[in-house]
Amino acid sequence: MELRVTERTETELSIEIGGEDHTFMNVLKGTLLEHEDIAAATYDVNPEQSGGQTEPILTIKTEPGVDPIDALEEGAGNIRDKTTAFRNAFEAAV
Amino acid sequence: MTEEYDVEFVETGDRKARFLVRGVTPAFANGLRRAMVADVPTMAIDEVRFIENSSVMFDEQLALRLGLVPLTTPPEGEFVDGDTVTLSIDVEGPGTAYSGDLVSSDSLVQPAEDNVPIIDLKDDQRLEAEADALIERGKDHAKHQGGVAVGYRHLQRVEVEGDLPEFEDERSQIVRGVIEDDGELVPTSEFDDDLSNRYPGKEVSVEDVPNAFVFHVETDGSFTVDELVTRAVESLEARATELEEAVQL
């Protein structure tokens, strides 16, 4: 996973997440949107054949006073909470 | 934020199972499905060295067929990217070469299915080859896909609204998947997918239960369903961890 920040202000961040596709990006976006301090989150991917930017770009807007990098870090942590919770629930059911 | 998930099996099996998950978002459910299809690595033959091929097929065609034979995939950590396992096959005609004729150099990597025909050999035809199996992801080639039929549907709640009007003809109402009836999970195949069989003379309403998904998972035999699901979740988790660490820098 290679990260490259393409745009950054106090409450906005655009970051390229290399090597990922919809599988992870949509889970990430969905989780970020559940975060209280995140006002908007979206990602954009272009198809392989388009010849331009083909790595996904994640864009986050946060509420004033919240660093989008911190929010992203928390979002990634929240995915981990979800996967752990799912795995526990699944293993309990098997 | 604490997540509350609940998993309940509707149908259990080694290679095929159905289970209900409550509390997941559609994004997470789809991420899991996609991870099962494309991101869980399995073993498959990738390179074949032919010693003798006097069959009617070209080497390349046989190599493709050998590649598509599902192989059991060892537990995580046993193999890393780039490790190979050699399998050999030596069959003389007349007869059919089957996947079961493959002899593996590693007891952990065996054909998951013994009766996949590879080529029909006539008199004096012979197939002798050595093949290297690699561990890769479904994203790279469909032969590395561990989950072959993976999907989900909303759990559907059926409620009886009342009796049908006296002179109205009964009409069939087709529903597929799993329904919830007073907290009881019923696969629709039990009543031939037709609600009018289960509730004759009744008027019923059907609605999706929010955030409750019934997964249907089938594997190609590389590993069990439990293993596939667990590895898919772990692949999502590994990426989240990687992102978390990369952002901290």
CSV table of C-alpha atoms in Angstrom, one decimal:
chain,number,residue,atom,x,y,z
A,1,MET,CA,0.0,0.0,0.0
A,2,GLU,CA,1.6,3.2,-1.1
A,3,LEU,CA,0.2,6.5,0.0
A,4,ARG,CA,0.7,9.8,-1.7
A,5,VAL,CA,-1.0,13.0,-0.6
A,6,THR,CA,-2.2,14.9,-3.6
A,7,GLU,CA,-4.0,17.8,-1.9
A,8,ARG,CA,-4.1,18.9,1.7
A,9,THR,CA,-5.7,21.8,3.6
A,10,GLU,CA,-6.7,22.1,7.2
A,11,THR,CA,-9.9,20.2,6.9
A,12,GLU,CA,-9.5,18.5,3.5
A,13,LEU,CA,-7.3,15.7,2.3
A,14,SER,CA,-6.9,13.9,-1.0
A,15,ILE,CA,-4.7,10.9,-0.9
A,16,GLU,CA,-3.8,8.3,-3.4
A,17,ILE,CA,-3.9,4.7,-2.0
A,18,GLY,CA,-1.8,2.6,-4.3
A,19,GLY,CA,-2.6,-1.0,-5.0
A,20,GLU,CA,-6.1,-1.0,-3.7
A,21,ASP,CA,-9.4,-1.4,-5.4
A,22,HIS,CA,-13.2,-1.2,-4.6
A,23,THR,CA,-12.8,-4.1,-2.2
A,24,PHE,CA,-11.0,-2.0,0.4
A,25,MET,CA,-11.8,1.5,-0.7
A,26,ASN,CA,-15.6,1.1,-0.4
A,27,VAL,CA,-15.3,-0.5,3.1
A,28,LEU,CA,-13.0,2.4,4.0
A,29,LYS,CA,-15.3,5.1,2.6
A,30,GLY,CA,-18.3,3.5,4.3
A,31,THR,CA,-16.5,3.4,7.6
A,32,LEU,CA,-15.2,7.0,7.3
A,33,LEU,CA,-18.8,8.2,6.7
A,34,GLU,CA,-19.9,6.7,10.1
A,35,HIS,CA,-17.2,8.9,11.8
A,36,GLU,CA,-18.6,11.9,13.7
A,37,ASP,CA,-15.9,14.3,12.7
A,38,ILE,CA,-16.0,13.5,9.0
A,39,ALA,CA,-18.3,15.7,7.0
A,40,ALA,CA,-17.6,14.0,3.6
A,41,ALA,CA,-15.7,11.1,2.3
A,42,THR,CA,-15.5,9.7,-1.2
A,43,TYR,CA,-13.1,7.9,-3.5
A,44,ASP,CA,-12.6,7.7,-7.2
A,45,VAL,CA,-11.0,5.0,-9.3
A,46,ASN,CA,-10.5,4.9,-13.0
A,47,PRO,CA,-10.4,1.7,-15.1
A,48,GLU,CA,-7.1,0.1,-16.0
A,49,GLN,CA,-7.5,1.0,-19.7
A,50,SER,CA,-8.2,4.7,-19.1
A,51,GLY,CA,-4.4,5.3,-19.3
A,52,GLY,CA,-4.5,8.1,-16.7
A,53,GLN,CA,-4.8,8.0,-12.9
A,54,THR,CA,-5.7,4.4,-12.2
A,55,GLU,CA,-4.9,4.2,-8.5
A,56,PRO,CA,-7.8,5.1,-6.2
A,57,ILE,CA,-7.9,8.6,-4.7
A,58,LEU,CA,-9.6,9.1,-1.4
A,59,THR,CA,-10.9,12.5,-0.5
A,60,ILE,CA,-12.0,13.4,3.1
A,61,LYS,CA,-13.5,16.6,4.5
A,62,THR,CA,-13.6,17.0,8.2
A,63,GLU,CA,-15.4,19.2,10.6
A,64,PRO,CA,-13.5,22.4,11.6
A,65,GLY,CA,-10.6,21.8,13.9
A,66,VAL,CA,-10.2,18.1,13.1
A,67,ASP,CA,-7.1,17.0,11.2
A,68,PRO,CA,-8.2,14.8,8.3
A,69,ILE,CA,-5.1,12.6,8.7
A,70,ASP,CA,-6.1,11.8,12.3
A,71,ALA,CA,-9.6,11.1,11.1
A,72,LEU,CA,-8.3,8.7,8.5
A,73,GLU,CA,-6.2,6.9,11.0
A,74,GLU,CA,-9.2,6.5,13.3
A,75,GLY,CA,-11.2,5.3,10.4
A,76,ALA,CA,-8.7,2.6,9.6
A,77,GLY,CA,-8.8,1.6,13.3
A,78,ASN,CA,-12.6,1.4,13.1
A,79,ILE,CA,-12.3,-1.1,10.2
A,80,ARG,CA,-10.1,-3.2,12.4
A,81,ASP,CA,-12.8,-3.1,15.1
A,82,LYS,CA,-15.3,-4.3,12.6
A,83,THR,CA,-13.2,-7.1,11.2
A,84,THR,CA,-12.3,-8.3,14.8
A,85,ALA,CA,-16.0,-8.2,15.8
A,86,PHE,CA,-17.0,-10.1,12.7
A,87,ARG,CA,-14.4,-12.7,13.1
A,88,ASN,CA,-15.3,-13.3,16.8
A,89,ALA,CA,-19.0,-13.5,15.8
A,90,PHE,CA,-18.2,-15.9,13.0
A,91,GLU,CA,-16.0,-18.1,15.0
A,92,ALA,CA,-18.6,-18.3,17.7
A,93,ALA,CA,-21.2,-19.5,15.2
A,94,VAL,CA,-19.0,-22.1,13.5
B,1,MET,CA,-17.4,2.5,18.8
B,2,THR,CA,-18.3,-1.1,19.5
B,3,GLU,CA,-19.6,-3.2,16.7
B,4,GLU,CA,-22.4,-5.7,17.4
B,5,TYR,CA,-22.4,-8.5,14.9
B,6,ASP,CA,-24.3,-11.7,15.1
B,7,VAL,CA,-23.6,-14.7,12.8
B,8,GLU,CA,-26.0,-17.7,12.5
B,9,PHE,CA,-25.6,-20.6,10.2
B,10,VAL,CA,-28.5,-21.7,8.0
B,11,GLU,CA,-26.7,-24.4,6.2
B,12,THR,CA,-23.4,-25.9,7.1
B,13,GLY,CA,-20.9,-27.8,5.0
B,14,ASP,CA,-17.2,-28.0,4.2
B,15,ARG,CA,-17.5,-26.6,0.7
B,16,LYS,CA,-20.9,-25.0,0.8
B,17,ALA,CA,-22.6,-23.0,3.5
B,18,ARG,CA,-25.1,-20.3,4.1
B,19,PHE,CA,-25.0,-18.0,7.1
B,20,LEU,CA,-26.8,-15.0,8.3
B,21,VAL,CA,-24.9,-11.9,9.5
B,22,ARG,CA,-26.7,-9.2,11.4
B,23,GLY,CA,-25.4,-5.7,11.9
B,24,VAL,CA,-23.1,-5.3,8.9
B,25,THR,CA,-23.3,-2.4,6.5
B,26,PRO,CA,-23.7,-3.1,2.8
B,27,ALA,CA,-20.2,-1.7,2.2
B,28,PHE,CA,-18.7,-4.2,4.7
B,29,ALA,CA,-20.7,-7.1,3.3
B,30,ASN,CA,-19.6,-6.4,-0.2
B,31,GLY,CA,-16.0,-5.9,0.8
B,32,LEU,CA,-16.1,-9.3,2.4
B,33,ARG,CA,-17.6,-10.9,-0.7
B,34,ARG,CA,-15.1,-9.3,-3.0
B,35,ALA,CA,-12.2,-10.3,-0.7
B,36,MET,CA,-13.5,-13.9,-0.8
B,37,VAL,CA,-13.6,-13.9,-4.5
B,38,ALA,CA,-10.4,-12.0,-5.4
B,39,ASP,CA,-8.1,-11.6,-2.4
B,40,VAL,CA,-7.8,-15.0,-0.7
B,41,PRO,CA,-4.8,-16.7,-2.3
B,42,THR,CA,-4.9,-20.3,-3.4
B,43,MET,CA,-2.5,-22.8,-4.9
B,44,ALA,CA,-2.7,-23.5,-8.6
B,45,ILE,CA,-0.4,-24.9,-11.3
B,46,ASP,CA,1.3,-22.1,-13.1
B,47,GLU,CA,4.1,-23.5,-15.1
B,48,VAL,CA,4.3,-26.9,-16.8
B,49,ARG,CA,7.4,-28.7,-18.2
B,50,PHE,CA,6.4,-31.3,-20.7
B,51,ILE,CA,8.6,-34.4,-21.0
B,52,GLU,CA,6.3,-36.1,-23.4
B,53,ASN,CA,3.0,-35.0,-24.8
B,54,SER,CA,1.8,-37.2,-27.7
B,55,SER,CA,-1.8,-36.4,-27.0
B,56,VAL,CA,-4.1,-34.6,-29.4
B,57,MET,CA,-3.9,-31.3,-27.5
B,58,PHE,CA,-1.1,-28.7,-27.6
B,59,ASP,CA,1.1,-28.3,-24.5
B,60,GLU,CA,-0.5,-24.8,-23.9
B,61,GLN,CA,-4.0,-26.3,-23.8
B,62,LEU,CA,-3.0,-28.9,-21.3
B,63,ALA,CA,-1.2,-26.4,-19.2
B,64,LEU,CA,-4.4,-24.4,-19.0
B,65,ARG,CA,-6.4,-27.4,-18.0
B,66,LEU,CA,-3.8,-28.4,-15.4
B,67,GLY,CA,-3.9,-24.9,-14.0
B,68,LEU,CA,-7.6,-25.0,-13.5
B,69,VAL,CA,-7.5,-28.1,-11.3
B,70,PRO,CA,-8.2,-27.0,-7.7
B,71,LEU,CA,-5.5,-27.8,-5.3
B,72,THR,CA,-5.7,-27.8,-1.5
B,73,THR,CA,-4.1,-24.8,-0.1
B,74,PRO,CA,-2.0,-25.2,3.1
B,75,PRO,CA,-2.7,-23.2,6.2
B,76,GLU,CA,-1.7,-19.6,6.3
B,77,GLY,CA,2.0,-19.0,6.9
B,78,GLU,CA,3.1,-22.3,5.4
B,79,PHE,CA,3.7,-20.7,2.1
B,80,VAL,CA,4.6,-17.2,1.1
B,81,ASP,CA,4.5,-15.5,-2.3
B,82,GLY,CA,6.9,-17.1,-4.7
B,83,ASP,CA,7.1,-20.5,-3.1
B,84,THR,CA,6.4,-23.4,-5.4
B,85,VAL,CA,5.3,-27.0,-5.1
B,86,THR,CA,6.1,-29.5,-7.8
B,87,LEU,CA,3.5,-32.0,-9.1
B,88,SER,CA,4.1,-34.6,-11.7
B,89,ILE,CA,1.8,-36.6,-13.9
B,90,ASP,CA,2.6,-39.7,-16.0
B,91,VAL,CA,-0.3,-41.4,-17.8
B,92,GLU,CA,-0.1,-43.7,-20.8
B,93,GLY,CA,-3.0,-44.5,-23.2
B,94,PRO,CA,-5.4,-45.9,-23.7
B,95,GLY,CA,-7.2,-44.2,-20.9
B,96,THR,CA,-8.0,-40.8,-19.4
B,97,ALA,CA,-5.6,-38.7,-17.4
B,98,TYR,CA,-7.4,-37.4,-14.4
B,99,SER,CA,-6.4,-34.8,-11.8
B,100,GLY,CA,-6.1,-37.7,-9.4
B,101,ASP,CA,-3.1,-38.9,-11.4
B,102,LEU,CA,-1.1,-35.8,-10.3
B,103,VAL,CA,1.5,-36.7,-7.7
B,104,SER,CA,2.5,-33.9,-5.4
B,105,SER,CA,5.8,-33.4,-3.7
B,106,ASP,CA,4.0,-31.9,-0.7
B,107,SER,CA,1.2,-33.6,1.2
B,108,LEU,CA,-0.4,-30.3,2.0
B,109,VAL,CA,-0.9,-29.5,-1.7
B,110,GLN,CA,-3.0,-32.2,-3.3
B,111,PRO,CA,-5.7,-32.1,-6.0
B,112,ALA,CA,-8.9,-31.2,-4.2
B,113,GLU,CA,-10.9,-33.2,-6.7
B,114,ASP,CA,-9.6,-36.6,-8.1
B,115,ASN,CA,-11.9,-36.9,-11.1
B,116,VAL,CA,-11.3,-33.9,-13.2
B,117,PRO,CA,-10.5,-35.3,-16.7
B,118,ILE,CA,-7.4,-33.7,-18.2
B,119,ILE,CA,-7.1,-35.5,-21.5
B,120,ASP,CA,-8.4,-38.7,-23.2
B,121,LEU,CA,-5.4,-40.7,-24.4
B,122,LYS,CA,-5.6,-43.2,-27.2
B,123,ASP,CA,-3.3,-46.1,-27.9
B,124,ASP,CA,0.4,-45.2,-27.8
B,125,GLN,CA,-0.3,-41.7,-26.6
B,126,ARG,CA,1.4,-40.5,-23.4
B,127,LEU,CA,1.4,-37.5,-21.1
B,128,GLU,CA,4.4,-37.0,-18.9
B,129,ALA,CA,4.9,-33.6,-17.3
B,130,GLU,CA,6.1,-31.8,-14.3
B,131,ALA,CA,4.3,-28.7,-13.0
B,132,ASP,CA,5.0,-26.0,-10.5
B,133,ALA,CA,2.1,-24.7,-8.4
B,134,LEU,CA,2.2,-21.2,-7.0
B,135,ILE,CA,0.1,-19.4,-4.4
B,136,GLU,CA,-1.6,-16.3,-5.8
B,137,ARG,CA,-4.8,-14.3,-5.6
B,138,GLY,CA,-8.0,-14.6,-7.6
B,139,LYS,CA,-7.3,-11.1,-8.8
B,140,ASP,CA,-4.3,-12.4,-10.8
B,141,HIS,CA,-6.0,-15.3,-12.5
B,142,ALA,CA,-9.4,-17.1,-12.0
B,143,LYS,CA,-7.6,-20.4,-11.3
B,144,HIS,CA,-6.4,-18.9,-8.0
B,145,GLN,CA,-10.0,-18.1,-6.9
B,146,GLY,CA,-10.9,-20.0,-3.8
B,147,GLY,CA,-14.6,-18.9,-3.6
B,148,VAL,CA,-16.4,-19.9,-6.7
B,149,ALA,CA,-20.0,-19.0,-5.8
B,150,VAL,CA,-20.1,-16.3,-3.3
B,151,GLY,CA,-22.9,-13.9,-2.8
B,152,TYR,CA,-25.4,-12.5,-0.4
B,153,ARG,CA,-29.0,-11.5,-0.2
B,154,HIS,CA,-31.0,-9.5,2.3
B,155,LEU,CA,-32.8,-11.5,4.9
B,156,GLN,CA,-36.5,-11.0,4.3
B,157,ARG,CA,-39.1,-10.7,6.9
B,158,VAL,CA,-42.5,-12.1,6.1
B,159,GLU,CA,-45.6,-10.9,7.9
B,160,VAL,CA,-49.1,-12.2,7.6
B,161,GLU,CA,-51.4,-9.2,6.9
B,162,GLY,CA,-54.7,-11.1,7.0
B,163,ASP,CA,-56.8,-13.5,5.0
B,164,LEU,CA,-57.2,-13.2,1.2
B,165,PRO,CA,-60.6,-11.9,0.1
B,166,GLU,CA,-63.0,-14.7,-0.2
B,167,PHE,CA,-63.3,-14.9,-4.0
B,168,GLU,CA,-59.8,-14.0,-4.9
B,169,ASP,CA,-57.7,-16.6,-6.7
B,170,GLU,CA,-54.5,-17.6,-4.9
B,171,ARG,CA,-51.5,-16.2,-6.7
B,172,SER,CA,-48.0,-17.5,-6.3
B,173,GLN,CA,-45.5,-15.1,-4.7
B,174,ILE,CA,-42.0,-16.1,-5.4
B,175,VAL,CA,-39.2,-15.3,-2.9
B,176,ARG,CA,-35.7,-16.6,-3.0
B,177,GLY,CA,-33.2,-16.8,-0.2
B,178,VAL,CA,-34.0,-17.0,3.5
B,179,ILE,CA,-37.0,-15.6,5.2
B,180,GLU,CA,-37.6,-14.7,8.8
B,181,ASP,CA,-40.9,-15.7,10.3
B,182,ASP,CA,-41.4,-14.9,13.9
B,183,GLY,CA,-37.6,-15.0,14.5
B,184,GLU,CA,-37.3,-18.4,12.8
B,185,LEU,CA,-35.0,-18.7,9.8
B,186,VAL,CA,-36.5,-20.6,6.9
B,187,PRO,CA,-34.8,-21.2,3.6
B,188,THR,CA,-37.3,-20.6,0.8
B,189,SER,CA,-36.5,-23.9,-0.8
B,190,GLU,CA,-38.5,-25.5,2.0
B,191,PHE,CA,-41.7,-24.3,0.5
B,192,ASP,CA,-40.6,-24.3,-3.2
B,193,ASP,CA,-39.8,-20.6,-3.1
B,194,ASP,CA,-43.5,-19.8,-3.1
B,195,LEU,CA,-45.0,-18.0,-0.2
B,196,SER,CA,-48.5,-19.1,-1.2
B,197,ASN,CA,-47.5,-22.7,-0.3
B,198,ARG,CA,-46.4,-21.7,3.2
B,199,TYR,CA,-49.3,-19.3,3.9
B,200,PRO,CA,-52.3,-20.6,1.9
B,201,GLY,CA,-55.2,-18.2,1.8
B,202,LYS,CA,-53.3,-15.5,3.6
B,203,GLU,CA,-52.2,-12.1,2.5
B,204,VAL,CA,-48.5,-11.6,3.3
B,205,SER,CA,-46.0,-8.7,3.1
B,206,VAL,CA,-42.3,-9.1,2.5
B,207,GLU,CA,-39.7,-6.6,3.5
B,208,ASP,CA,-35.9,-6.6,3.6
B,209,VAL,CA,-34.4,-6.7,7.1
B,210,PRO,CA,-31.9,-3.8,7.3
B,211,ASN,CA,-28.3,-4.7,7.7
B,212,ALA,CA,-29.0,-8.5,7.8
B,213,PHE,CA,-27.4,-10.4,5.0
B,214,VAL,CA,-27.5,-14.1,4.2
B,215,PHE,CA,-24.2,-15.1,2.6
B,216,HIS,CA,-24.0,-18.1,0.3
B,217,VAL,CA,-20.4,-19.3,0.1
B,218,GLU,CA,-19.1,-22.1,-2.0
B,219,THR,CA,-15.4,-23.0,-2.3
B,220,ASP,CA,-13.6,-25.0,-5.0
B,221,GLY,CA,-12.2,-27.3,-2.4
B,222,SER,CA,-8.9,-25.4,-1.8
B,223,PHE,CA,-10.1,-24.9,1.8
B,224,THR,CA,-13.3,-25.1,3.9
B,225,VAL,CA,-15.9,-22.3,3.9
B,226,ASP,CA,-14.9,-21.3,7.4
B,227,GLU,CA,-11.3,-20.9,6.3
B,228,LEU,CA,-12.2,-18.8,3.3
B,229,VAL,CA,-14.4,-16.4,5.3
B,230,THR,CA,-11.7,-16.1,8.0
B,231,ARG,CA,-9.0,-15.5,5.5
B,232,ALA,CA,-11.1,-12.9,3.7
B,233,VAL,CA,-11.7,-11.0,6.9
B,234,GLU,CA,-8.1,-11.2,7.7
B,235,SER,CA,-7.1,-9.8,4.3
B,236,LEU,CA,-9.4,-6.7,5.0
B,237,GLU,CA,-7.9,-6.4,8.5
B,238,ALA,CA,-4.4,-6.6,7.2
B,239,ARG,CA,-5.0,-3.7,4.8
B,240,ALA,CA,-6.6,-1.6,7.5
B,241,THR,CA,-3.6,-2.2,9.8
B,242,GLU,CA,-1.3,-1.3,6.9
B,243,LEU,CA,-3.2,1.9,6.3
B,244,GLU,CA,-3.2,2.8,9.9
B,245,GLU,CA,0.5,2.4,10.2
B,246,ALA,CA,1.3,4.1,7.0
B,247,VAL,CA,-0.8,7.2,8.0
B,248,GLN,CA,1.0,7.4,11.3
B,249,LEU,CA,4.3,8.1,9.6
